[in-house]
Amino acid sequence: MENPLEQFAIKKLFPWQAGGVDLSFTNSSLCMVITVGVIVIAMLLALRKCAIVPTKKQAFAESIYDFINGMIGETLGHEGYKFVALIFTLFTFIAVGNMLGLLPYSFTFTSHIAAVGTLSVFCLLLNIFFGLKHRGLKYFHTFFPEGLPLIMAPLIIPVETLSLLAKPFSLTIRLAVNMSVGHIMLEVLGTFILTMGLFGFIPLIADMCIIMFELFVTLLQAYIYTTLSCVYLSQAISDEE
Amino acid sequence: MKQNPKDIEDIDARIASLKGKQTAKREHSELAKFWENGVRAAAEFIAPVFIGISIGYVLDKCFDTRIFFMLVLAIFGLAAGMLNVYRLAKQIEKEVERNK
């Protein structure tokens, strides 16, 4: 039986060391580049000839945009429309990355804590930046809400700091674990198809069902990731304690 | 233009089918929301505990304090987790009231 974790192995395609830091171009990097390429080409093709009455392709691209716009309106309100480009990029990058990972012989970079974690830390840094930009020094009331007695500071500040640091962690773990578990299940069932001989059709049907379910999970996880990024951003820029 | 009564019947059937599809879509989105909230509550509770324990472990290694920081930060993490779940519950409550 094949090792089901082998599919997550990082392989160096173009090894490169710079100042003692490993900057190699890996299979994960390649998949990220392909994901970006697929999104850019799909969007260019869909929006090549824009018309008032949209074609199917244009309607598809516009429906994704509407979906993101609606999500931002719900979570961030009117203030959030300037983040549409950021959230749209996040959603399409994760959703397409997840879906491409379902193709045979491809690589799911969203199952790697390093890749998703970097994205989540980037989101956290953006939250802090926009929080400071919108609220100025009032942003630090996140760690110690106004009106609380000073004696509570040693208790509240560590709790709020841990709560803030946990945000990228929970975003990362949720996405990475969901993607890894699905792929491990597919791989394990896949090996049963061959080993069970005539009865191999049973795991084959199960595998097909899981692929359909995984397709749903890929989109759901991308949706959850982006919604939560919006929620965290709204918490950072809103004046509500 | 001459109107065929069958067209009207067709329109009724199409409207009914569209309404059915919309209901199914709403139920589907409610299921997604339910899933999202459940998974989020679990992650929001566990994440600060894990972060607290991890930072505590590193600090204990640095200051050679056995499990002091790990224990203290785990307790703070637990408190942060509870606070996160409480905030999530408040947010869900707000959303439910807004949708009423």
Tab-separated table of N, CA and C in Angstrom, chain A residues 74 154-155 158-160 162-163 165-166 169-170 174 213 216-217 220-221 223-224 227-228 231-232 235 240, chain B residues 28 32-33 35-36 39-40 43-44 47-48 50-52 55 73 76-77 79-80 83-84 87 91 94 98:
chain	number	residue	atom	x	y	z
A	74	GLU	N	-22.198	42.309	3.733
A	74	GLU	CA	-22.773	41.701	4.949
A	74	GLU	C	-21.851	41.857	6.160
A	154	PRO	N	-3.428	43.103	33.589
A	154	PRO	CA	-2.604	41.883	33.477
A	154	PRO	C	-3.402	40.649	33.063
A	155	LEU	N	-4.708	40.695	33.254
A	155	LEU	CA	-5.538	39.552	32.843
A	155	LEU	C	-6.031	39.716	31.406
A	158	PRO	N	-3.101	39.777	28.094
A	158	PRO	CA	-2.646	38.483	27.532
A	158	PRO	C	-3.770	37.711	26.845
A	159	VAL	N	-4.989	37.784	27.424
A	159	VAL	CA	-6.113	37.052	26.824
A	159	VAL	C	-6.414	37.603	25.428
A	160	GLU	N	-6.455	38.941	25.297
A	160	GLU	CA	-6.763	39.549	23.990
A	160	GLU	C	-5.616	39.329	23.000
A	162	LEU	N	-3.546	36.741	22.946
A	162	LEU	CA	-3.633	35.342	22.488
A	162	LEU	C	-4.794	35.181	21.504
A	163	SER	N	-5.885	35.886	21.794
A	163	SER	CA	-7.051	35.813	20.919
A	163	SER	C	-6.701	36.335	19.520
A	165	LEU	N	-3.581	36.485	18.191
A	165	LEU	CA	-2.594	35.594	17.564
A	165	LEU	C	-3.225	34.284	17.103
A	166	ALA	N	-4.337	33.914	17.748
A	166	ALA	CA	-4.987	32.651	17.396
A	166	ALA	C	-5.742	32.742	16.070
A	169	PHE	N	-3.878	31.354	13.168
A	169	PHE	CA	-3.685	29.926	13.443
A	169	PHE	C	-4.967	29.136	13.129
A	170	SER	N	-6.115	29.663	13.619
A	170	SER	CA	-7.370	28.922	13.391
A	170	SER	C	-7.724	28.913	11.904
A	174	ARG	N	-7.780	25.167	10.005
A	174	ARG	CA	-9.066	24.725	9.444
A	174	ARG	C	-8.913	24.345	7.968
A	213	PHE	N	-17.987	15.242	-2.732
A	213	PHE	CA	-18.043	15.904	-1.429
A	213	PHE	C	-16.858	16.869	-1.280
A	216	PHE	N	-17.336	20.104	-2.983
A	216	PHE	CA	-18.159	20.991	-2.149
A	216	PHE	C	-17.297	21.598	-1.038
A	217	VAL	N	-16.454	20.738	-0.424
A	217	VAL	CA	-15.614	21.194	0.694
A	217	VAL	C	-14.603	22.253	0.220
A	220	LEU	N	-16.471	25.425	-0.023
A	220	LEU	CA	-16.926	25.829	1.318
A	220	LEU	C	-15.756	26.367	2.144
A	221	GLN	N	-14.618	25.693	2.061
A	221	GLN	CA	-13.461	26.135	2.842
A	221	GLN	C	-12.934	27.486	2.351
A	223	TYR	N	-14.785	29.717	0.983
A	223	TYR	CA	-15.808	30.671	1.445
A	223	TYR	C	-15.602	31.002	2.925
A	224	ILE	N	-15.372	29.951	3.743
A	224	ILE	CA	-15.175	30.161	5.186
A	224	ILE	C	-13.923	31.016	5.423
A	227	THR	N	-14.711	34.607	4.379
A	227	THR	CA	-15.688	35.241	5.286
A	227	THR	C	-15.004	35.606	6.598
A	228	LEU	N	-14.230	34.667	7.132
A	228	LEU	CA	-13.571	34.939	8.412
A	228	LEU	C	-12.541	36.057	8.280
A	231	VAL	N	-14.524	39.052	8.530
A	231	VAL	CA	-14.986	39.281	9.909
A	231	VAL	C	-13.839	39.857	10.744
A	232	TYR	N	-12.650	39.284	10.608
A	232	TYR	CA	-11.504	39.763	11.383
A	232	TYR	C	-11.145	41.197	10.975
A	235	GLN	N	-13.618	43.485	12.518
A	235	GLN	CA	-13.327	43.668	13.949
A	235	GLN	C	-12.174	44.653	14.134
A	240	GLU	N	-16.462	49.386	17.474
A	240	GLU	CA	-17.165	48.645	18.538
A	240	GLU	C	-16.174	47.825	19.333
B	28	HIS	N	-29.639	25.172	1.395
B	28	HIS	CA	-28.235	24.815	1.174
B	28	HIS	C	-27.328	25.840	1.850
B	32	ALA	N	-24.632	25.447	4.933
B	32	ALA	CA	-23.240	25.923	4.866
B	32	ALA	C	-22.931	26.819	6.062
B	33	LYS	N	-23.890	27.680	6.409
B	33	LYS	CA	-23.708	28.608	7.524
B	33	LYS	C	-23.580	27.834	8.846
B	35	TRP	N	-22.609	24.750	9.238
B	35	TRP	CA	-21.318	24.068	9.197
B	35	TRP	C	-20.204	25.051	9.571
B	36	GLU	N	-20.248	26.209	8.917
B	36	GLU	CA	-19.232	27.231	9.120
B	36	GLU	C	-19.154	27.621	10.597
B	39	VAL	N	-17.734	24.660	12.848
B	39	VAL	CA	-16.283	24.476	12.687
B	39	VAL	C	-15.542	25.667	13.280
B	40	ARG	N	-16.126	26.857	13.076
B	40	ARG	CA	-15.471	28.069	13.563
B	40	ARG	C	-15.414	28.089	15.081
B	43	ALA	N	-12.676	25.788	16.249
B	43	ALA	CA	-11.337	26.322	15.967
B	43	ALA	C	-11.026	27.536	16.843
B	44	GLU	N	-12.017	28.398	17.031
B	44	GLU	CA	-11.791	29.619	17.829
B	44	GLU	C	-11.514	29.275	19.291
B	47	ALA	N	-7.729	27.181	19.147
B	47	ALA	CA	-6.549	27.908	18.650
B	47	ALA	C	-5.808	28.704	19.734
B	48	PRO	N	-6.485	29.532	20.557
B	48	PRO	CA	-5.713	30.292	21.559
B	48	PRO	C	-5.041	29.389	22.590
B	50	PHE	N	-3.838	26.399	22.028
B	50	PHE	CA	-2.653	25.850	21.369
B	50	PHE	C	-1.546	26.907	21.279
B	51	ILE	N	-1.941	28.116	20.886
B	51	ILE	CA	-0.954	29.206	20.763
B	51	ILE	C	-0.337	29.489	22.138
B	52	GLY	N	-1.183	29.535	23.175
B	52	GLY	CA	-0.706	29.783	24.535
B	52	GLY	C	0.293	28.728	24.973
B	55	ILE	N	3.620	29.163	22.934
B	55	ILE	CA	4.449	30.283	23.397
B	55	ILE	C	5.024	29.944	24.778
B	73	LEU	N	0.016	30.380	30.396
B	73	LEU	CA	-0.496	30.784	29.079
B	73	LEU	C	-1.596	29.850	28.572
B	76	PHE	N	-4.619	31.305	30.168
B	76	PHE	CA	-5.003	32.514	29.427
B	76	PHE	C	-5.619	32.129	28.069
B	77	GLY	N	-5.031	31.120	27.439
B	77	GLY	CA	-5.547	30.651	26.151
B	77	GLY	C	-6.963	30.121	26.276
B	79	ALA	N	-9.112	31.044	28.522
B	79	ALA	CA	-9.979	32.210	28.716
B	79	ALA	C	-10.237	32.903	27.382
B	80	ALA	N	-9.162	33.026	26.561
B	80	ALA	CA	-9.307	33.671	25.248
B	80	ALA	C	-10.243	32.851	24.357
B	83	LEU	N	-13.749	33.464	25.430
B	83	LEU	CA	-14.136	34.809	24.999
B	83	LEU	C	-14.476	34.806	23.502
B	84	ASN	N	-13.669	34.094	22.720
B	84	ASN	CA	-13.918	34.010	21.272
B	84	ASN	C	-15.260	33.357	20.974
B	87	ARG	N	-18.032	35.710	21.830
B	87	ARG	CA	-18.178	36.743	20.788
B	87	ARG	C	-18.862	36.179	19.543
B	91	GLN	N	-22.343	37.318	17.857
B	91	GLN	CA	-22.411	37.686	16.438
B	91	GLN	C	-23.528	36.910	15.727
B	94	LYS	N	-26.829	38.309	16.694
B	94	LYS	CA	-27.088	39.562	15.970
B	94	LYS	C	-27.579	39.265	14.552
B	98	ARG	N	-31.156	40.099	12.845
B	98	ARG	CA	-31.196	40.938	11.640
B	98	ARG	C	-31.987	40.250	10.519
